[in-house]
């Protein structure tokens, strides 16, 4: 308990929390971007594959 009180009273603890929050926000933005771009690319690749298959390529 003594170690926790010491950790909580130091300014390093506040800095660690701030960095953790910033990291969480950055990761959410990255994951959101990857998810959105992944869906768009999957649709594009699906269109390409369907076009190639319809034209007899890869059969």
Short mmCIF file of C-alpha atoms in Angstrom, two decimals:
data_model
loop_
_atom_site.label_atom_id
_atom_site.label_comp_id
_atom_site.label_asym_id
_atom_site.label_seq_id
_atom_site.Cartn_x
_atom_site.Cartn_y
_atom_site.Cartn_z
CA UNK A 1 0.00 0.00 0.00
CA UNK A 2 2.88 2.30 0.78
CA UNK A 3 4.32 1.82 -2.70
CA UNK A 4 0.93 2.62 -4.29
CA UNK A 5 0.62 5.88 -2.33
CA UNK A 6 4.13 6.87 -3.37
CA UNK A 7 3.38 6.02 -7.01
CA UNK A 8 0.09 7.96 -6.96
CA UNK A 9 1.69 11.05 -5.44
CA UNK A 10 4.45 11.32 -8.03
CA UNK A 11 3.95 13.32 -11.21
CA UNK A 12 5.37 10.41 -13.20
CA UNK A 13 2.11 8.57 -12.58
CA UNK A 14 0.12 11.38 -14.20
CA UNK A 15 2.48 11.37 -17.16
CA UNK A 16 2.13 7.62 -17.55
CA UNK A 17 -1.66 7.93 -17.55
CA UNK A 18 -1.54 10.72 -20.13
CA UNK A 19 0.68 8.66 -22.41
CA UNK A 20 -1.61 5.66 -21.98
CA UNK A 21 -4.65 7.70 -22.99
CA UNK A 22 -2.82 9.13 -26.01
CA UNK A 23 -1.70 5.66 -27.06
CA UNK A 24 -5.26 4.33 -26.74
CA UNK A 25 -6.62 7.16 -28.93
CA UNK A 26 -3.92 6.65 -31.56
CA UNK A 27 -4.56 2.90 -31.65
CA UNK A 28 -8.31 3.45 -32.03
CA UNK A 29 -7.66 5.76 -34.99
CA UNK A 30 -5.27 3.28 -36.60
CA UNK A 31 -7.64 0.32 -36.13
CA UNK A 32 -10.56 2.34 -37.50
CA UNK A 33 -8.56 3.35 -40.56
CA UNK A 34 -7.36 -0.19 -41.19
CA UNK A 35 -10.89 -1.57 -40.85
CA UNK A 36 -12.31 1.00 -43.26
CA UNK A 37 -9.53 0.62 -45.81
CA UNK A 38 -9.67 -3.17 -45.52
CA UNK A 39 -13.35 -3.22 -46.46
CA UNK A 40 -12.74 -0.95 -49.44
CA UNK A 41 -9.83 -3.03 -50.68
CA UNK A 42 -11.75 -6.29 -50.25
CA UNK A 43 -14.53 -4.87 -52.41
CA UNK A 44 -12.05 -3.74 -55.06
CA UNK A 45 -10.27 -7.11 -55.16
CA UNK A 46 -13.64 -8.88 -55.37
CA UNK A 47 -14.56 -6.79 -58.41
CA UNK A 48 -11.22 -7.55 -60.07
CA UNK A 49 -11.53 -11.29 -59.43
CA UNK A 50 -15.09 -11.36 -60.76
CA UNK A 51 -14.05 -9.49 -63.91
CA UNK A 52 -11.13 -11.82 -64.55
CA UNK A 53 -13.24 -14.92 -63.94
CA UNK A 54 -15.99 -13.64 -66.24
CA UNK A 55 -13.41 -13.18 -69.01
CA UNK A 56 -12.01 -16.68 -68.60
CA UNK A 57 -8.74 -15.72 -66.93
CA UNK A 58 -7.54 -18.17 -64.30
CA UNK A 59 -9.93 -20.94 -65.28
#
